[in-house]
XYZ file of C-alpha atoms in Angstrom:
751
model
C 32.902 144.369 10.378
C 32.022 141.553 12.692
C 34.905 139.645 14.279
C 34.848 135.823 13.929
C 34.675 134.173 17.318
C 37.174 131.664 18.640
C 36.427 127.976 18.069
C 34.004 126.398 20.486
C 35.183 124.131 23.285
C 35.643 120.477 22.480
C 32.664 119.527 24.616
C 30.253 121.602 22.441
C 28.868 120.786 18.976
C 30.695 122.252 15.935
C 27.698 124.454 15.089
C 25.278 124.610 18.031
C 21.640 124.876 16.940
C 19.886 128.051 18.057
C 16.135 128.761 17.881
C 15.875 132.566 17.616
C 12.375 134.023 18.315
C 11.631 137.761 17.686
C 8.652 139.593 16.147
C 10.950 142.367 14.818
C 12.053 141.028 11.436
C 14.937 143.514 11.109
C 16.314 142.644 14.536
C 15.667 138.988 13.786
C 17.720 139.211 10.592
C 20.624 141.132 12.150
C 20.866 138.811 15.152
C 20.669 135.640 13.063
C 23.369 136.837 10.672
C 25.629 137.807 13.580
C 25.161 134.414 15.287
C 25.706 132.553 12.036
C 28.958 134.495 11.687
C 29.890 133.424 15.249
C 29.556 129.742 14.292
C 25.971 128.961 15.279
C 23.300 127.274 13.182
C 20.252 129.538 13.543
C 16.585 128.726 12.997
C 14.202 131.684 13.304
C 10.596 132.160 14.379
C 8.599 135.405 14.369
C 6.378 134.591 17.318
C 5.781 132.330 20.245
C 3.154 130.245 18.494
C 5.521 129.551 15.575
C 8.338 128.679 17.971
C 6.228 126.163 19.912
C 5.025 124.602 16.667
C 8.585 124.219 15.342
C 9.680 122.306 18.455
C 7.551 119.366 17.402
C 10.132 118.374 14.765
C 13.126 120.378 15.865
C 15.315 120.081 18.971
C 17.674 123.056 19.339
C 20.642 123.225 21.654
C 19.497 126.619 22.988
C 16.492 128.966 22.619
C 16.757 132.793 22.420
C 13.417 134.518 23.168
C 12.438 138.145 22.850
C 10.548 139.032 26.007
C 8.008 141.393 24.448
C 6.085 140.019 21.462
C 2.489 140.319 20.307
C 0.303 137.326 20.916
C 2.281 134.707 22.801
C 5.058 136.737 24.421
C 8.435 135.381 25.492
C 7.398 134.692 29.094
C 4.378 132.597 28.122
C 6.334 130.893 25.365
C 8.974 129.915 27.938
C 6.318 128.496 30.270
C 4.767 126.370 27.520
C 8.163 125.226 26.348
C 9.050 123.978 29.856
C 6.045 121.667 30.026
C 6.970 119.954 26.767
C 8.571 116.506 27.291
C 12.355 116.704 27.036
C 12.545 120.494 27.282
C 12.632 120.757 31.074
C 16.365 121.525 31.146
C 16.841 123.127 27.709
C 18.805 126.405 28.137
C 16.624 129.470 27.379
C 18.079 132.996 27.044
C 15.524 135.823 27.454
C 16.202 139.147 25.586
C 15.004 142.149 27.586
C 15.239 145.894 27.397
C 17.794 147.994 29.248
C 17.198 148.266 33.027
C 13.960 146.297 32.703
C 14.164 144.744 36.177
C 10.577 143.588 36.134
C 11.112 141.663 32.889
C 14.223 140.052 34.324
C 12.306 138.809 37.369
C 9.442 137.578 35.178
C 11.965 135.792 32.923
C 13.343 133.733 35.794
C 9.851 133.007 37.100
C 8.842 131.751 33.639
C 11.722 129.282 33.655
C 14.374 131.163 31.673
C 17.929 130.051 32.254
C 19.431 133.538 31.884
C 18.686 136.975 30.403
C 20.552 139.298 28.049
C 20.016 143.041 27.435
C 19.376 143.724 23.777
C 22.389 145.306 22.031
C 24.521 145.019 18.928
C 27.436 143.577 20.873
C 27.167 140.232 19.136
C 30.390 138.860 20.579
C 28.956 139.297 24.098
C 25.784 137.502 23.037
C 27.866 134.729 21.496
C 29.909 134.386 24.665
C 26.787 134.261 26.808
C 25.327 131.523 24.591
C 28.517 129.470 24.781
C 28.533 129.818 28.554
C 24.924 128.646 28.776
C 25.664 125.689 26.509
C 28.609 124.622 28.643
C 26.601 125.064 31.838
C 23.781 123.058 30.310
C 26.170 120.322 29.273
C 27.625 120.241 32.785
C 24.165 120.077 34.320
C 23.151 117.248 31.980
C 26.271 115.268 32.858
C 25.645 115.895 36.529
C 22.092 114.612 36.185
C 23.369 111.573 34.340
C 25.961 110.935 37.059
C 23.313 111.236 39.728
C 21.099 108.878 37.783
C 23.912 106.380 37.326
C 24.808 106.648 41.011
C 21.186 106.103 41.984
C 21.004 103.118 39.634
C 24.245 101.700 40.992
C 23.037 102.148 44.554
C 19.748 100.560 43.634
C 21.522 97.582 42.100
C 23.806 97.328 45.110
C 20.811 97.750 47.418
C 22.583 100.721 48.908
C 21.576 104.206 50.001
C 23.018 107.160 51.870
C 22.030 109.166 54.929
C 23.014 112.203 56.940
C 22.673 112.433 60.678
C 23.106 115.937 62.009
C 23.773 116.196 65.701
C 20.781 117.596 67.554
C 18.339 117.094 64.645
C 16.628 114.012 66.015
C 17.769 111.262 63.699
C 19.149 110.235 60.318
C 17.829 111.589 57.036
C 17.904 108.893 54.369
C 18.113 109.280 50.628
C 15.417 107.723 48.463
C 17.711 104.748 47.854
C 18.384 104.480 51.587
C 14.669 104.401 52.334
C 14.255 101.699 49.701
C 16.793 99.519 51.577
C 14.391 99.483 54.539
C 11.345 98.974 52.324
C 10.088 102.524 52.872
C 8.759 104.858 50.166
C 10.067 108.397 49.537
C 6.989 109.922 51.151
C 7.525 107.958 54.380
C 10.377 109.484 56.405
C 12.286 107.013 58.568
C 13.302 108.380 61.965
C 15.469 106.675 64.552
C 12.493 105.384 66.547
C 11.001 103.644 63.494
C 14.407 102.233 62.668
C 14.740 100.743 66.151
C 11.356 99.054 65.831
C 12.694 97.140 62.846
C 15.610 95.756 64.891
C 14.844 92.571 66.888
C 14.147 93.383 70.508
C 17.043 91.305 71.792
C 19.499 93.321 69.641
C 18.177 96.857 70.258
C 20.114 97.641 73.424
C 23.385 96.577 71.829
C 22.679 98.724 68.747
C 21.812 101.798 70.843
C 24.946 101.348 72.941
C 27.062 101.019 69.804
C 25.739 104.252 68.280
C 26.079 106.191 71.539
C 29.657 105.021 72.045
C 30.568 106.008 68.472
C 29.117 109.492 68.919
C 30.736 110.033 72.315
C 34.149 109.079 70.954
C 33.599 110.578 67.476
C 34.645 107.298 65.859
C 33.571 105.482 62.728
C 30.310 103.591 63.084
C 30.218 100.236 61.275
C 27.915 97.336 62.062
C 25.417 94.870 60.620
C 21.872 94.928 61.948
C 18.998 92.517 61.497
C 15.846 94.295 60.364
C 12.276 93.153 59.912
C 10.765 95.259 57.110
C 7.169 96.413 56.975
C 6.270 93.579 54.598
C 7.648 91.009 57.054
C 10.914 90.238 55.246
C 13.977 89.603 57.379
C 17.015 91.438 56.040
C 20.582 92.088 57.144
C 21.618 95.730 56.663
C 25.192 96.955 56.810
C 25.458 100.453 58.314
C 28.656 102.450 57.994
C 29.152 106.151 58.786
C 32.018 108.586 59.301
C 31.972 111.594 61.630
C 31.907 115.159 60.276
C 33.501 118.057 62.120
C 33.170 121.839 61.943
C 36.029 124.297 61.633
C 36.574 124.100 65.398
C 36.955 120.343 65.346
C 33.629 119.676 66.992
C 31.425 116.779 65.875
C 28.450 118.041 63.892
C 27.060 114.758 62.698
C 27.580 111.639 60.634
C 27.302 110.852 56.961
C 27.216 107.305 55.744
C 25.624 104.522 53.784
C 23.264 101.630 54.404
C 23.345 98.474 52.291
C 21.240 95.353 52.170
C 23.864 92.585 52.548
C 21.457 89.712 53.172
C 22.401 87.739 50.071
C 26.092 88.283 50.661
C 25.853 87.226 54.291
C 23.865 84.129 53.356
C 26.497 83.269 50.752
C 29.271 83.870 53.279
C 27.471 81.706 55.824
C 27.074 79.004 53.191
C 30.756 79.185 52.277
C 31.688 79.140 55.948
C 29.465 76.114 56.471
C 30.994 74.285 53.504
C 34.462 75.076 54.831
C 33.645 73.739 58.291
C 31.107 70.957 57.790
C 31.034 67.715 55.855
C 28.736 68.001 52.835
C 27.464 64.410 53.111
C 26.690 64.043 56.810
C 26.450 67.688 57.884
C 28.854 67.005 60.756
C 31.859 69.233 61.524
C 34.741 68.322 59.237
C 38.424 67.856 60.059
C 39.127 71.619 59.995
C 36.299 72.474 62.381
C 37.061 69.499 64.626
C 40.702 70.486 65.011
C 39.710 74.085 65.743
C 37.221 72.986 68.401
C 39.696 70.547 69.911
C 42.378 73.244 70.159
C 39.943 75.576 71.938
C 38.868 72.744 74.246
C 42.499 72.085 75.197
C 43.022 75.779 75.921
C 40.100 75.733 78.339
C 41.312 72.444 79.809
C 44.678 73.996 80.648
C 43.102 77.129 82.111
C 40.377 75.410 84.130
C 42.453 72.314 84.974
C 40.125 69.628 83.659
C 40.512 66.718 81.222
C 39.408 66.585 77.594
C 38.541 63.344 75.791
C 38.906 62.537 72.110
C 37.142 59.439 70.763
C 38.171 58.106 67.359
C 35.378 55.993 65.862
C 36.037 53.721 62.884
C 33.335 51.573 61.302
C 34.031 47.846 61.087
C 33.845 46.186 57.660
C 32.434 49.316 56.016
C 34.377 48.535 52.842
C 32.496 45.240 52.470
C 29.142 47.048 52.497
C 30.434 49.810 50.216
C 31.801 47.331 47.674
C 28.795 45.011 47.851
C 25.892 47.475 47.780
C 27.612 50.365 46.002
C 28.865 53.805 46.966
C 25.351 55.235 47.056
C 24.378 52.728 49.737
C 27.635 53.496 51.522
C 26.730 57.189 51.607
C 23.280 56.379 53.021
C 24.958 54.292 55.691
C 27.318 57.121 56.650
C 24.402 59.560 56.936
C 22.544 57.193 59.281
C 25.699 56.565 61.311
C 26.192 60.337 61.627
C 22.611 60.713 62.901
C 23.141 58.038 65.545
C 26.489 59.436 66.654
C 24.986 62.920 66.936
C 22.423 61.545 69.414
C 25.152 60.174 71.673
C 26.722 63.543 72.607
C 25.589 67.112 73.290
C 26.261 67.951 69.659
C 26.572 71.585 68.529
C 26.178 72.533 64.858
C 27.276 76.112 65.483
C 30.099 77.335 63.226
C 32.880 78.318 65.597
C 35.959 80.057 64.258
C 37.287 83.231 65.801
C 36.067 82.986 69.373
C 33.441 81.280 71.473
C 30.148 82.991 70.819
C 28.789 82.261 74.275
C 30.013 83.607 77.562
C 30.398 82.121 80.992
C 32.726 79.850 82.889
C 31.447 76.720 81.095
C 31.133 78.203 77.619
C 33.614 75.644 76.295
C 30.925 72.990 76.576
C 29.403 74.356 73.356
C 32.453 72.845 71.649
C 31.154 69.313 72.262
C 30.350 67.610 68.986
C 30.853 64.564 66.834
C 32.442 65.120 63.435
C 33.581 63.238 60.386
C 37.337 62.986 60.083
C 37.151 61.395 56.636
C 35.960 58.189 54.970
C 34.346 56.034 57.650
C 36.241 57.664 60.522
C 34.436 59.896 63.020
C 35.584 61.813 66.086
C 33.665 62.649 69.243
C 35.061 65.612 71.181
C 34.211 65.789 74.900
C 35.553 69.161 76.102
C 35.263 68.306 79.798
C 35.392 64.893 81.492
C 36.114 63.954 85.090
C 38.069 60.809 84.201
C 38.342 58.093 81.578
C 35.142 56.439 82.833
C 33.142 59.403 81.493
C 34.659 58.847 78.054
C 34.062 55.091 78.265
C 30.389 55.665 79.038
C 30.043 57.792 75.899
C 31.898 55.118 73.914
C 29.477 52.492 75.221
C 26.508 54.623 74.136
C 28.049 54.868 70.681
C 28.630 51.116 70.441
C 25.101 50.417 71.652
C 23.618 52.813 69.061
C 25.620 51.152 66.290
C 24.460 47.617 67.141
C 20.930 48.262 65.878
C 20.306 47.165 62.262
C 20.373 49.741 59.469
C 18.116 49.406 56.417
C 19.969 50.398 53.237
C 18.238 49.881 49.892
C 15.762 47.349 51.308
C 18.747 45.459 52.730
C 19.203 45.036 56.489
C 22.792 45.737 57.477
C 24.641 45.464 60.752
C 27.569 47.790 61.267
C 29.712 47.857 64.366
C 32.449 50.273 65.336
C 35.855 50.306 66.992
C 36.476 53.231 69.345
C 39.854 54.501 70.551
C 39.960 56.941 73.468
C 42.702 59.433 74.348
C 42.619 61.935 77.234
C 44.210 65.338 77.631
C 46.655 65.969 79.246
C 47.524 62.371 80.132
C 47.747 61.011 76.583
C 48.908 64.118 74.740
C 49.362 67.850 75.076
C 48.083 68.800 71.640
C 45.471 67.719 69.133
C 47.927 65.847 66.899
C 49.097 63.674 69.805
C 45.536 62.926 70.896
C 44.493 61.961 67.366
C 47.527 59.731 66.953
C 47.098 57.974 70.288
C 43.345 57.522 69.910
C 44.125 55.985 66.519
C 46.580 53.585 68.174
C 43.920 52.616 70.728
C 41.338 52.144 67.978
C 43.615 49.796 66.027
C 44.238 47.769 69.159
C 40.459 47.206 69.220
C 40.554 46.153 65.563
C 43.301 43.638 66.337
C 41.353 42.240 69.295
C 38.225 41.544 67.234
C 36.447 44.907 66.701
C 33.095 46.124 68.095
C 34.563 47.503 71.298
C 36.420 50.466 72.782
C 39.833 50.926 74.317
C 41.527 53.673 76.293
C 45.012 54.473 75.057
C 47.923 52.883 76.915
C 51.604 53.662 76.197
C 52.272 49.964 75.549
C 49.925 50.114 72.551
C 51.983 52.890 71.033
C 55.105 50.790 71.456
C 53.543 47.922 69.523
C 52.448 50.207 66.737
C 55.862 51.824 66.578
C 57.554 48.441 66.408
C 55.255 47.409 63.561
C 55.975 50.638 61.711
C 59.727 50.189 62.175
C 59.458 46.574 61.031
C 57.543 47.604 57.909
C 60.098 50.301 57.109
C 62.972 47.845 57.522
C 61.183 45.221 55.421
C 61.004 47.676 52.516
C 64.809 47.754 52.482
C 65.451 44.085 53.267
C 66.040 43.033 49.648
C 68.422 45.845 48.740
C 70.329 45.247 51.986
C 70.625 41.535 51.126
C 69.005 40.567 54.437
C 66.662 37.897 53.035
C 67.751 34.274 52.929
C 66.104 30.987 51.959
C 66.203 28.020 54.282
C 65.480 24.603 52.787
C 63.680 21.596 54.257
C 64.356 18.332 52.395
C 61.598 16.111 51.042
C 62.467 12.490 51.750
C 61.598 9.271 49.960
C 61.635 7.020 53.019
C 61.855 3.775 50.987
C 64.960 4.820 49.140
C 66.239 6.936 52.058
C 67.075 9.801 49.743
C 66.211 13.469 49.218
C 63.800 13.931 46.317
C 63.341 17.680 46.522
C 63.212 20.566 48.982
C 60.907 23.353 50.071
C 62.272 26.902 50.187
C 61.241 28.798 53.304
C 61.918 32.523 53.525
C 63.862 33.934 56.437
C 64.855 37.512 57.280
C 68.206 38.039 58.958
C 67.811 41.534 60.443
C 70.845 42.913 62.206
C 72.225 39.398 62.493
C 69.053 37.979 64.111
C 66.436 35.870 62.310
C 62.985 37.465 62.364
C 60.277 34.788 62.840
C 58.275 34.275 59.614
C 55.064 34.804 61.567
C 56.196 38.375 62.294
C 57.041 39.566 58.808
C 55.145 37.360 56.319
C 51.654 38.638 57.393
C 53.043 42.183 57.367
C 54.394 41.653 53.848
C 50.998 40.398 52.679
C 49.227 43.351 54.309
C 51.515 45.963 52.741
C 51.871 44.306 49.332
C 55.600 43.641 49.850
C 54.876 39.944 49.438
C 55.071 40.473 45.657
C 58.735 41.630 45.460
C 59.642 39.114 48.197
C 58.115 36.276 46.162
C 59.906 37.438 43.019
C 63.193 37.369 44.919
C 62.416 33.870 46.267
C 61.889 32.495 42.719
C 65.210 33.902 41.524
C 67.076 32.685 44.590
C 65.564 29.168 44.377
C 66.615 28.905 40.702
C 70.141 30.031 41.630
C 70.342 27.469 44.430
C 69.051 24.667 42.171
C 71.976 25.379 39.823
C 74.505 25.303 42.682
C 73.211 21.940 43.942
C 73.117 20.627 40.396
C 76.810 21.425 40.027
C 77.784 20.230 43.524
C 75.976 16.884 43.807
C 73.850 16.400 40.678
C 70.569 17.685 42.126
C 67.867 17.088 39.493
C 64.686 17.455 41.510
C 62.599 20.555 42.220
C 62.656 23.293 44.827
C 59.155 24.309 45.975
C 58.468 28.035 46.431
C 55.364 29.292 48.240
C 53.489 31.932 46.244
C 50.516 34.106 47.282
C 47.461 33.830 45.041
C 47.849 37.435 43.879
C 51.094 36.491 42.128
C 49.064 34.354 39.720
C 47.195 37.477 38.591
C 50.362 38.792 36.979
C 50.256 38.499 33.227
C 54.062 38.166 33.119
C 54.399 35.428 35.765
C 55.245 32.739 33.203
C 57.811 35.003 31.524
C 59.313 35.901 34.888
C 59.817 32.247 35.887
C 61.158 31.430 32.416
C 63.694 34.231 32.709
C 64.729 33.115 36.213
C 65.424 29.488 35.274
C 67.123 30.271 31.952
C 69.340 32.838 33.659
C 70.837 30.074 35.843
C 70.575 27.309 33.222
C 68.208 24.949 35.047
C 65.104 23.237 33.598
C 61.647 24.634 34.246
C 60.710 21.695 36.498
C 63.473 22.798 38.895
C 60.950 25.290 40.290
C 57.727 24.029 41.829
C 55.054 26.503 42.941
C 52.994 25.988 46.066
C 49.670 27.704 46.657
C 47.375 27.108 49.624
C 43.982 25.560 49.055
C 42.307 28.612 50.621
C 44.287 31.003 48.429
C 43.474 28.951 45.334
C 39.728 28.978 45.920
C 39.658 32.621 47.003
C 40.558 33.809 43.526
C 40.145 30.686 41.402
C 38.989 32.378 38.179
C 42.060 34.610 38.034
C 44.424 31.771 38.966
C 43.260 29.189 36.392
C 44.793 30.818 33.247
C 48.195 31.197 34.911
C 48.148 27.578 36.110
C 47.600 26.276 32.577
C 50.373 28.440 31.116
C 52.774 27.273 33.810
C 51.861 23.640 33.198
C 52.604 24.090 29.483
C 56.227 25.090 30.148
C 56.781 22.276 32.710
C 56.377 24.108 36.029
C 54.506 21.896 38.494
C 51.861 23.149 40.936
C 51.413 21.865 44.471
C 48.318 22.445 46.642
C 49.486 23.255 50.153
C 47.611 22.501 53.407
C 45.179 20.253 51.553
C 42.141 19.239 53.606
C 41.838 22.449 55.622
C 40.052 24.496 52.957
C 36.392 24.989 52.183
C 36.449 24.146 48.506
C 34.841 21.527 46.348
C 37.001 18.629 45.196
C 35.830 19.221 41.642
C 38.776 21.530 40.908
C 41.205 18.622 41.372
C 39.901 17.017 38.174
C 40.125 20.162 36.037
C 43.207 22.055 37.164
C 46.777 21.135 36.119
C 47.841 20.128 39.636
C 50.770 17.758 40.208
C 50.926 17.420 43.967
C 48.836 17.568 47.147
C 50.223 18.387 50.583
C 48.160 17.250 53.551
C 48.088 19.623 56.464
C 50.188 18.741 59.508
C 47.083 18.802 61.705
C 46.149 15.420 60.202
C 49.679 14.031 60.668
C 50.088 15.069 64.305
C 47.705 12.441 65.751
C 48.499 9.524 63.419
C 48.729 6.254 65.376
C 46.844 7.858 68.266
C 43.332 8.572 66.948
C 41.482 6.571 64.284
C 39.961 9.769 62.871
C 43.337 11.120 61.738
C 44.208 7.833 60.021
C 40.841 7.824 58.280
C 41.322 11.333 56.856
C 44.866 10.652 55.685
C 43.767 7.317 54.141
C 41.025 9.125 52.207
C 43.385 11.825 50.914
C 45.982 9.261 49.815
C 43.330 7.178 48.050
C 41.997 10.298 46.326
C 45.473 11.260 45.157
C 46.198 7.753 43.947
C 42.967 7.635 41.910
C 43.799 11.012 40.312
C 47.434 10.136 39.667
C 48.778 12.839 41.962
C 51.826 12.814 44.192
C 51.161 13.078 47.893
C 53.585 14.274 50.519
C 53.143 14.373 54.276
C 54.545 17.322 56.179
C 55.086 17.812 59.867
C 56.484 14.336 60.442
C 58.224 14.557 63.803
C 58.524 10.960 65.060
C 58.917 7.401 63.851
C 55.327 6.526 64.737
C 53.957 9.084 62.298
C 56.412 7.979 59.606
C 55.527 4.320 59.955
C 51.768 4.941 59.848
C 52.104 7.161 56.764
C 54.249 4.582 55.029
C 51.815 1.832 55.892
C 48.932 3.953 54.495
C 50.774 4.366 51.214
C 52.538 7.743 51.539
C 56.280 7.355 50.937
C 57.363 11.009 50.567
C 57.599 13.071 53.715
C 59.190 16.119 55.283
C 59.493 17.215 58.862
C 61.771 17.607 61.838
C 62.213 13.814 62.020
C 64.367 14.100 58.919
C 65.667 17.658 58.996
C 64.646 21.097 60.158
C 64.827 23.967 57.619
C 68.511 24.777 57.115
C 70.723 27.113 55.097
C 71.687 25.580 51.728
C 75.294 24.805 52.745
C 74.040 22.892 55.787
C 71.819 20.777 53.536
C 74.917 19.522 51.718
C 76.600 18.696 55.043
C 73.422 16.893 56.164
C 73.446 14.768 53.020
C 77.122 13.847 53.420
C 77.017 13.190 57.152
C 73.559 11.648 57.672
C 71.835 10.419 54.525
C 74.656 8.976 52.442
C 76.264 7.062 55.346
C 72.744 5.933 56.365
C 73.228 6.991 59.968
C 69.822 8.554 60.561
C 67.501 6.590 62.932
C 64.641 6.652 60.433
C 66.608 4.941 57.673
C 65.609 1.277 57.374
C 62.376 1.617 59.285
C 60.405 1.887 56.075
C 61.923 -1.337 54.803
C 60.093 -3.296 57.459
C 56.746 -2.263 56.028
C 54.630 -4.600 53.961
C 56.626 -5.481 50.852
C 53.409 -5.694 48.884
C 52.665 -2.034 49.601
C 52.867 -0.187 46.291
C 54.696 3.152 46.838
C 53.144 6.304 45.437
C 56.486 7.650 44.266
C 56.290 5.556 41.112
C 53.258 7.493 39.901
C 53.598 10.309 37.476
C 51.980 12.862 39.817
C 52.241 13.004 43.639
C 50.525 14.228 46.791
C 52.527 15.907 49.618
C 51.701 16.623 53.241
C 53.569 19.785 54.258
C 54.695 20.725 57.795
C 54.657 24.171 59.272
C 58.269 25.205 59.573
């Protein structure tokens, strides 16, 4: 009775397919039955010819061949089977007679996988078949792994090599040869490999390999190689030492990989990280790195370093007028010109200087783009500030030539600030800050020039910064006050209104308006300051109304940008209703220049204000550049003639002629007119004689706090003790005063 075998391993089929070939039909039957009983699926053939024919449509897992058969014997059958496609590795078991050594040798020569001596020990035959199947499966998986590895190496452009000590040179795998563009039938020795390396790099490569072998260390490097077809590639070579049982170096084993694409990508990334994409100049990161290295060399070699901050003048005008595309073209051309003014280096420098020598730091010299329209020129070694000034002059000279942008000829100048190490700063941040201070001093002085940093410039900038910071907090600290300058009707010798002038009492001291008003306009703080002034003027109008029946208006100066606010009318309405005064209690003054600068945006607000009863006064009339046509279309109530026309009244006929023309114009348009800057009786008398009866100026009163205005009224105006009172009465009685008209013209002084 035949014993059932144990179940096959999990890595084998449930019933492996066996092709059994034997010319002895009895033996064929017994063997097939026994194998079927052992769990195999058996297909039989009675001769070699039949077996070969069956393989056309049948693929067994294993073939069992009788060695001795008539016709095509087992050896020949095995040979023919091996040449069939797909049967090169199929396991073949050859059945031979006992002690038939010759048949065993012939079986292996014919391509048999193993042999088995014929017997009735079917369990041994079954075990041998299972072993062959597992070995075959292992071999197949190994071949697949090798194939996958070769494919992976091929995709990674990688190959391996062995370098046995004393054997002349490395032995590369097929994939390794492919990395160097060499076929499998073209061995690559060390001499051929060296020929591929550029001549200037060969000595360094030889020294590197010799040092690694002498010290038995890991060899890792990138080499440039020119392949046989002329391609330039970068190959990464990495190898580890191998030792024998005595610890002696016997050779190296390693890999080679074509890393050209990766290195190009890394170089591109490095370039993007260190250079400006628009101009190609070093960016802020690269500039700071270079400057830090330059300072290190300056300390060590005891020489000066110069940093030039270059800012284009009026670049925003060109950018806004011609568009951002034209602005980019301009920056590219500026970069080209700046590059020509210094010994510019485009080399990416990061970890260390890539040149050697005492003066290697000079390779750091470059011009870069700091951002926007700001550029920096780094001079890593200068003898004194005159060297830096000469470079700055070259830059300014290069920038003075016209630039053609979009068929448009443009002229762009630059302002250059210069700071020197170690005099003006011990680190890059200090040099950048101080060169920026010097550059802004050039801007303030008129642009298109250069300036070397001086400590006094830093003090001015610091004071301005402190002033700006304090101005931000002036409202919440209740430091702002309004001073008032009365408007006088000289005929009636009475106050007919006042102008509110902003003052800033900082730490108990009044800051001149010329110091903080321009700063407020520059920083945008003029908006909250103007809002505060409207509220405060409305509050003061109510106090005067209660104290002495004040029913006229208080004029508040507003910047033109306030009229762009869609809620300006609502804001003024809220301010006056909060304190219970009429809308005409607030008069708004806007300069002629400010009006014409943004006329289209101002017009709607002017009409809305006129509808609720708020009057508009044109300040500094006669100094602007506008057409008089707007006077006939805009809801204007008052004109103020600039003090420059009042100053010379009674002294030059030209001043009288201008004032006469303005008064006549106002009279014909039904506008009020007021003269400002009246400082003496001569000016007052001439103005009165010309037909202007409303004035303001130091002759009557300087700007004062509101409580002093009340004292001035009680002590000077009401008792009629002022020297100017009564002078107007001596004028021509037939002179018709302008104050009776419904709208008036004012001439305003500079407080």
